[in-house]
Coordinates of C-alpha atoms and ligand atoms in Angstrom, one line a residue:
X1 CA -66.6 68.0 112.4
X2 CA -68.1 68.2 108.8
X3 CA -66.9 66.8 106.0
X4 CA -68.3 67.4 102.5
X5 CA -68.0 64.5 100.4
X6 CA -67.8 65.0 96.4
X7 CA -68.4 63.2 93.9
X8 CA -67.4 64.5 90.3
X9 CA -68.5 62.7 87.4
X10 CA -68.2 63.5 83.3
X11 CA -71.7 64.6 83.4
X12 CA -73.1 64.6 87.3
X13 CA -71.8 66.0 90.5
X14 CA -73.0 64.0 93.7
X15 CA -72.7 65.5 96.7
X16 CA -73.4 65.1 101.7
X17 CA -72.4 67.6 103.9
X18 CA -72.3 65.3 107.4
X19 CA -71.0 64.8 110.8
X20 CA -68.8 60.7 110.5
X21 CA -69.0 60.5 114.3
X22 CA -73.4 60.9 113.6
X23 CA -73.3 59.2 109.8
X24 CA -77.4 59.1 110.7
X25 CA -77.9 62.6 109.7
X26 CA -77.2 63.8 106.9
X27 CA -77.5 67.7 106.9
X28 CA -77.5 68.9 103.6
X29 CA -76.8 66.5 100.1
X30 CA -77.2 66.6 96.0
X31 CA -76.7 66.7 92.7
X32 CA -75.3 68.5 89.7
X33 CA -76.3 67.6 86.2
X34 CA -75.2 68.3 83.3
X35 CA -72.1 70.8 84.8
X36 CA -69.7 72.2 82.8
X37 CA -66.6 71.1 83.3
X38 CA -63.3 73.8 83.9
X39 CA -64.5 77.2 81.7
X40 CA -67.0 75.6 80.0
X41 CA -70.6 76.4 81.6
X42 CA -73.6 75.0 80.7
X43 CA -76.9 76.8 80.3
X44 CA -79.1 73.3 81.3
X45 CA -77.5 73.0 84.3
X46 CA -79.6 72.2 87.3
X47 CA -79.6 71.0 91.1
X48 CA -81.0 69.2 93.4
X49 CA -80.3 70.2 97.1
X50 CA -81.8 68.1 99.8
X51 CA -81.6 69.7 103.1
X52 CA -82.2 66.5 106.2
X53 CA -85.7 65.7 103.9
X54 CA -87.2 69.0 102.5
X55 CA -85.8 68.4 98.3
X56 CA -86.5 71.0 95.8
X57 CA -84.9 71.1 91.8
X58 CA -83.2 74.9 90.3
X59 CA -81.8 75.9 87.3
X60 CA -77.6 76.2 88.2
X61 CA -76.9 79.8 87.1
X62 CA -73.6 79.5 85.0
X63 CA -73.4 75.9 85.2
X64 CA -70.0 75.4 85.7
X65 CA -68.4 73.5 89.3
X66 CA -67.7 77.1 90.6
X67 CA -71.4 78.0 90.9
X68 CA -72.4 74.9 92.2
X69 CA -69.8 75.5 94.9
X70 CA -70.9 78.5 95.5
X71 CA -74.5 77.2 95.8
X72 CA -73.0 74.5 98.6
X73 CA -71.4 77.8 100.5
X74 CA -74.4 79.7 100.3
X75 CA -77.2 76.5 101.5
X76 CA -74.1 76.0 104.4
X77 CA -73.9 79.5 105.3
X78 CA -77.9 79.6 105.2
X79 CA -78.1 76.6 107.8
X80 CA -75.2 77.7 109.6
X81 CA -73.2 75.1 108.8
X82 CA -70.5 77.0 108.0
X83 CA -68.3 76.9 111.1
X84 CA -68.5 73.4 111.5
X85 CA -67.4 72.0 108.2
X86 CA -63.8 71.0 108.7
X87 CA -62.3 69.4 104.9
X88 CA -63.6 68.5 102.3
X89 CA -63.1 64.6 101.1
X90 CA -63.1 63.5 97.3
X91 CA -63.9 60.4 95.5
X92 CA -60.8 60.2 92.9
X93 CA -61.6 57.0 89.8
X94 CA -57.9 56.2 89.4
X95 CA -54.7 56.6 91.8
X96 CA -53.4 54.4 89.3
X97 CA -50.6 52.7 91.2
X98 CA -49.7 56.0 93.2
X99 CA -51.3 55.6 96.0
X100 CA -52.3 52.8 98.3
X101 CA -54.5 54.6 101.1
X102 CA -56.2 58.1 101.0
X103 CA -54.2 62.0 100.8
X104 CA -53.9 65.4 101.6
X105 CA -54.5 67.4 97.9
X106 CA -51.4 69.0 97.7
X107 CA -49.6 69.9 94.3
X108 CA -47.9 67.5 94.0
X109 CA -50.6 64.8 94.5
X110 CA -53.3 66.9 92.6
X111 CA -50.1 66.6 89.5
X112 CA -50.1 62.7 90.6
X113 CA -53.5 62.0 89.8
X114 CA -53.4 64.2 86.5
X115 CA -50.7 61.8 85.1
X116 CA -53.4 59.3 86.1
X117 CA -56.0 60.4 83.6
X118 CA -54.2 58.1 80.7
X119 CA -55.9 55.2 83.0
X120 CA -59.4 56.9 83.4
X121 CA -60.2 59.1 80.6
X122 CA -63.9 59.7 81.6
X123 CA -62.8 59.9 85.3
X124 CA -59.9 61.4 86.5
X125 CA -60.7 64.5 84.6
X126 CA -64.4 65.9 86.2
X127 CA -62.5 64.8 88.7
X128 CA -59.7 66.7 88.8
X129 CA -61.7 69.3 87.6
X130 CA -63.9 69.0 91.3
X131 CA -60.4 69.8 93.0
X132 CA -59.5 73.0 91.3
X133 CA -62.3 74.3 91.4
X134 CA -63.1 73.3 95.1
X135 CA -59.1 74.0 96.3
X136 CA -60.8 77.6 95.3
X137 CA -64.1 78.3 96.6
X138 CA -62.6 76.4 99.7
X139 CA -58.9 77.8 100.1
X140 CA -58.7 77.7 103.8
X141 CA -60.5 73.7 103.8
X142 CA -58.0 70.6 104.3
X143 CA -58.5 68.9 101.0
X144 CA -58.7 64.9 100.9
X145 CA -58.5 62.6 97.4
X146 CA -59.6 59.1 98.6
X147 CA -59.2 56.4 95.8
X148 CA -61.6 53.5 94.3
X149 CA -57.8 51.9 93.5
X150 CA -56.2 52.2 96.5
X151 CA -57.9 49.1 98.7
X152 CA -56.9 46.8 96.3
X153 CA -52.8 48.4 95.7
X154 CA -52.5 45.4 98.0
X155 CA -53.0 41.9 95.5
X156 CA -50.3 40.5 94.9
X157 CA -48.7 40.6 92.0
X158 CA -50.6 36.7 90.4
X159 CA -52.9 39.0 91.0
X160 CA -52.7 42.0 88.9
X161 CA -49.8 41.3 86.3
X162 CA -51.7 40.4 82.9
X163 CA -49.7 37.6 81.1
X164 CA -48.2 40.6 78.8
X165 CA -45.1 41.5 78.1
X166 CA -43.9 42.8 80.6
X167 CA -42.2 46.1 79.2
X168 CA -45.8 46.9 79.1
X169 CA -46.0 46.5 82.8
X170 CA -43.1 48.9 83.0
X171 CA -43.5 51.2 80.6
X172 CA -47.3 51.9 80.3
X173 CA -48.6 50.6 83.4
X174 CA -50.8 47.6 82.1
X175 CA -51.8 45.9 85.0
X176 CA -54.9 44.7 87.2
X177 CA -56.0 47.9 89.9
X178 CA -59.6 46.8 90.2
X179 CA -61.4 49.8 91.4
X180 CA -65.6 50.4 94.3
X181 CA -62.0 49.8 96.5
X182 CA -63.9 52.8 98.7
X183 CA -66.7 50.5 99.0
X184 CA -65.4 47.0 98.9
X185 CA -63.4 47.9 102.7
X186 CA -66.3 49.4 104.0
X187 CA -68.2 46.8 103.3
X188 CA -65.9 44.3 105.2
X189 CA -66.1 46.3 107.8
X190 CA -69.2 46.1 108.3
X191 CA -70.3 42.5 108.0
X192 CA -67.3 41.7 110.6
X193 CA -69.3 43.8 112.9
X194 CA -72.6 41.8 112.5
X195 CA -70.5 38.9 112.9
X196 CA -69.1 39.6 115.3
X197 CA -65.1 39.0 115.0
X198 CA -62.2 40.5 114.3
X199 CA -62.2 41.4 110.9
X200 CA -58.1 40.8 110.6
X201 CA -59.5 36.5 110.7
X202 CA -61.9 36.6 109.0
X203 CA -61.8 35.8 104.6
X204 CA -64.7 36.8 103.0
X205 CA -66.3 38.1 99.2
X206 CA -67.4 41.4 99.0
X207 CA -69.8 41.6 95.8
X208 CA -70.7 44.9 95.2
X209 CA -73.4 44.7 92.5
X210 CA -74.7 48.3 91.0
X211 CA -74.6 49.8 87.6
X212 CA -70.9 48.9 87.7
X213 CA -70.0 45.4 89.5
X214 CA -67.6 44.1 91.0
X215 CA -65.9 41.2 93.3
X216 CA -63.2 41.3 96.1
X217 CA -61.3 39.0 97.7
X218 CA -60.7 40.3 101.3
X219 CA -58.5 38.6 103.7
X220 CA -57.9 39.9 107.1
X221 CA -59.5 43.7 105.8
X222 CA -56.8 43.7 103.1
X223 CA -57.4 43.4 98.6
X224 CA -55.7 40.0 97.8
X225 CA -57.8 40.1 94.0
X226 CA -60.7 42.3 92.2
X227 CA -62.9 40.9 88.9
X228 CA -61.7 44.3 88.0
X229 CA -58.6 45.2 86.1
X230 CA -57.1 48.1 84.1
X231 CA -60.4 49.8 84.0
X232 CA -63.7 49.2 85.6
X233 CA -64.7 47.2 82.0
X234 CA -63.0 44.2 83.2
X235 CA -64.4 41.2 85.3
X236 CA -68.8 40.8 85.6
X237 CA -71.6 41.6 83.2
X238 CA -72.6 45.0 84.4
X239 CA -76.2 47.7 83.0
X240 CA -74.6 48.8 80.2
X241 CA -70.5 47.4 80.6
X242 CA -70.1 43.5 79.1
X243 CA -67.2 43.0 81.6
X244 CA -64.9 40.2 80.5
X245 CA -65.2 39.7 76.5
X246 CA -62.6 37.9 74.8
X247 CA -59.1 39.9 74.3
X248 CA -59.5 38.7 70.1
X249 CA -63.1 40.9 69.9
X250 CA -61.9 44.1 69.2
X251 CA -59.8 43.2 66.1
X252 CA -62.3 41.0 64.8
X253 CA -65.5 43.8 65.0
X254 CA -63.1 46.0 63.1
X255 CA -62.8 42.6 60.0
X256 CA -66.1 41.8 60.2
X257 CA -68.3 45.2 60.9
X258 CA -65.7 48.2 60.2
X259 CA -65.7 49.4 63.5
X260 CA -62.8 51.7 65.0
X261 CA -61.2 50.5 68.3
X262 CA -63.2 53.8 70.2
X263 CA -66.2 52.1 68.4
X264 CA -66.0 48.7 70.3
X265 CA -64.6 50.1 73.2
X266 CA -68.1 52.7 73.6
X267 CA -70.3 50.2 72.4
X268 CA -68.9 47.4 75.4
X269 CA -69.0 50.7 78.4
X270 CA -72.7 52.1 77.3
X271 CA -74.5 49.7 74.8
X272 CA -73.6 45.5 76.6
X273 CA -74.0 44.2 79.3
X274 CA -77.7 43.7 80.9
X275 CA -79.3 46.5 78.4
X276 CA -76.9 44.8 75.3
X277 CA -78.4 41.5 75.9
X278 CA -81.6 41.9 76.9
X279 CA -82.8 45.2 74.1
X280 CA -85.1 46.3 76.6
X281 CA -83.3 47.9 79.7
X282 CA -79.9 48.2 82.2
X283 CA -82.1 48.8 85.3
X284 CA -82.0 45.5 87.1
X285 CA -86.0 46.3 88.7
X286 CA -87.0 46.6 85.3
X287 CA -84.8 44.0 82.8
X288 CA -86.7 41.5 87.2
X289 CA -90.5 43.2 85.5
X290 CA -89.2 41.8 81.4
X291 CA -88.4 38.6 82.7
X292 CA -91.8 37.2 83.3
X293 CA -92.6 37.0 79.9
X294 CA -89.6 38.2 77.6
X295 CA -86.7 35.5 76.3
X296 CA -83.6 38.5 76.1
X297 CA -84.4 39.9 80.0
X298 CA -84.3 36.1 81.2
X299 CA -81.1 35.4 79.4
X300 CA -79.3 38.7 80.7
X301 CA -80.2 37.8 84.2
X302 CA -79.6 33.7 83.7
X303 CA -76.2 35.9 83.0
X304 CA -75.0 37.9 85.1
X305 CA -75.9 35.4 87.7
X306 CA -74.5 33.3 86.5
X307 CA -71.3 36.0 85.6
X308 CA -71.7 36.9 88.9
X309 CA -71.2 33.0 90.8
X310 CA -68.3 32.2 88.7
X311 CA -66.0 34.8 89.7
X312 CA -67.5 34.4 93.3
X313 CA -66.3 30.7 92.5
X314 CA -62.6 32.3 91.5
X315 CA -62.2 35.0 94.5
X316 CA -62.5 31.4 96.8
X317 CA -60.0 30.1 95.1
X318 CA -58.0 33.6 96.4
X319 CA -59.2 32.8 99.8
X320 CA -58.4 29.3 100.4
X321 CA -61.2 29.4 103.0
X322 CA -64.6 31.9 103.1
X323 CA -65.9 33.4 106.0
X324 CA -69.1 34.9 104.2
X325 CA -69.7 36.6 100.9
X326 CA -71.3 40.2 101.2
X327 CA -74.4 41.2 98.7
X328 CA -74.5 45.4 97.9
X329 CA -75.4 48.2 96.2
X330 CA -78.3 48.6 94.3
X331 CA -78.2 45.0 93.3
X332 CA -77.1 43.6 95.9
X333 CA -79.2 45.1 98.2
X334 CA -82.9 45.3 97.1
X335 CA -82.2 42.2 94.8
X336 CA -83.6 39.0 96.9
X337 CA -83.7 37.0 93.4
X338 CA -80.1 37.7 92.2
X339 CA -79.1 37.0 96.2
X340 CA -81.5 33.8 95.9
X341 CA -80.3 32.8 91.9
X342 CA -76.5 33.2 92.9
X343 CA -76.5 31.2 96.2
X344 CA -78.3 28.5 94.5
X345 CA -75.4 27.9 92.1
X346 CA -72.8 28.6 94.8
X347 CA -73.6 25.1 96.6
X348 CA -70.3 24.5 95.2
X349 CA -69.0 27.0 98.0
X350 CA -71.4 25.5 100.9
X351 CA -74.1 28.2 100.7
X352 CA -77.9 27.3 101.5
X353 CA -80.2 29.9 101.4
X354 CA -82.3 31.3 104.1
X355 CA -85.4 31.6 102.2
X356 CA -87.2 33.8 105.2
X357 CA -84.1 36.2 105.9
X358 CA -83.3 37.0 101.9
X359 CA -87.5 37.8 101.2
X360 CA -87.0 40.2 104.2
X361 CA -83.2 41.6 103.7
X362 CA -84.5 44.3 101.2
X363 CA -85.5 48.1 101.3
X364 CA -82.4 48.7 103.4
X365 CA -82.5 46.0 105.5
X366 CA -79.3 43.9 106.4
X367 CA -78.3 40.7 107.7
X368 CA -78.2 37.1 107.2
X369 CA -79.6 35.0 104.9
X370 CA -78.1 31.8 105.3
X371 CA -79.3 29.3 107.1
X372 CA -77.1 28.1 110.6
X373 CA -74.5 25.1 109.1
X374 CA -73.9 27.4 105.9
X375 CA -71.2 29.5 105.9
X376 CA -71.9 32.8 106.3
X377 CA -73.9 35.1 103.2
X378 CA -74.6 39.3 104.4
X379 CA -76.7 41.6 102.2
X380 CA -74.7 44.4 104.2
X381 CA -75.5 48.6 103.3
X382 CA -72.8 50.3 101.1
X383 CA -72.2 54.1 102.4
X384 CA -68.8 55.5 100.4
X385 CA -70.1 58.6 101.4
X386 CA -69.4 57.7 104.7
X387 CA -66.3 55.5 104.2
X388 CA -65.3 59.1 102.1
X389 CA -65.6 61.2 105.4
X390 CA -64.4 58.9 107.6
X391 CA -60.8 58.3 105.9
X392 CA -60.9 62.4 105.4
X393 CA -60.9 63.2 109.2
X394 CA -59.0 60.2 109.8
X395 CA -56.9 61.7 107.7
X396 CA -57.0 65.5 108.4
X397 CA -57.3 64.9 112.4
X398 CA -53.8 63.5 111.9
X399 CA -52.0 66.5 110.0
Ligands
LIG40 P1 -74.8 53.2 90.8 O1 -74.0 52.4 90.8 O2 -75.0 53.6 90.5 O3 -74.8 53.6 92.7 P2 -76.8 51.9 92.5 O4 -75.6 51.5 93.6 O5 -77.6 52.2 93.4 O6 -76.2 52.2 91.5 O7 -77.7 50.1 91.5 C1 -78.2 51.0 90.9 C2 -78.8 49.3 90.2 O8 -79.5 48.5 91.3 C3 -80.0 49.3 89.1 O9 -79.5 48.7 88.4 C4 -81.2 49.2 90.0 O10 -82.3 48.6 89.1 C5 -80.9 48.2 91.1 N1 -81.1 48.4 92.2 C6 -82.4 48.8 92.4 N2 -83.5 48.8 93.1 C7 -83.3 47.6 93.0 C8 -85.2 46.1 93.4 N3 -86.0 46.7 94.2 N4 -84.9 44.9 92.9 C9 -83.7 44.9 91.7 N5 -82.7 46.0 92.1 C10 -82.7 47.0 92.3

């Protein structure tokens, strides 16, 4: 059975059609950019369609989600694959405290996802728009929502509560939710396979380092703590996001510079992190290249690594015993520099880098990068599309 996996963001929509039993082949995938929200088409919308290894770009006439689904359907028809499509799996960013697992989409589930919009005002509206358009485009297919937050619902209260008045929690849901759950869960399973041990017995720290970055303490396959919180702005330094800052910062910048709450938040989301400190780029590749000659780029790198190592040590406290550390995401999978510098800082936890293995583990090579006798550190390739397809197939199969 083929699953259509949809990842509808605020300005772009990514999709992939794949068979979770045969993940090495992705017959159809693509990206839509500048797609309008429901009812508002964009003239400049474009589509990049990949059939196997063949790639082409075209305008997306109409520019709405419905047009994107019509194009996917036409591609599947042309490839003779429409009859094999069995379900649609949607990535949904925020499931609040309502969803601790993927959910088959029903009117009640859609309403609950809408209710989480205040918690993720940038992401959940696009997810909802994508689901609504998919229900119209594929009315006969079962559809499933897979939440970024669900994996972290196993965190204990000591990890997920903030030290704020209880009524903020009970009335407004102010607590830590965590994100990137699909990826943390997927790479923890892969790491157990690579270590040849049952996931149930393992205490792992997973570091998902892409444009957004978070670490997670995974004990026996369950999240015990994570660095992202109420929103994906918390925790590690990221491409354009600040990670944690002093909670007094908003008021201070309001008094000193006359910035509104919204302006400070926007700056922390879009102009901070690697970009804000280097003044050059949010892209780790470019930053590493610039660091040879540019002091601000060097500082941004040093801060990224320092804060990452510190957050990993925090996760070690959550676990008590660490059996393995996993690097994943675009930076985790490709930057031997970030991995080496982070592990150097983590000698306090007993990690000893295997330099050769670390240099080899780039461009999609997974493997162990610490010496025998050291706790294991692994490079693992994440595959969120596959994880969503598997979860979707499992849920649809059961019903
Ligand atoms: P997203 O979170 O949007 O899915 P990715 O997981 O693809 O993003 O991660 C993007 C990040 O990975 C960027 O900072 C990019 O520079 C970094 N990256 C990709 N390849 C390399 C590389 N060879 N060396 C260092 N960083 C890399």
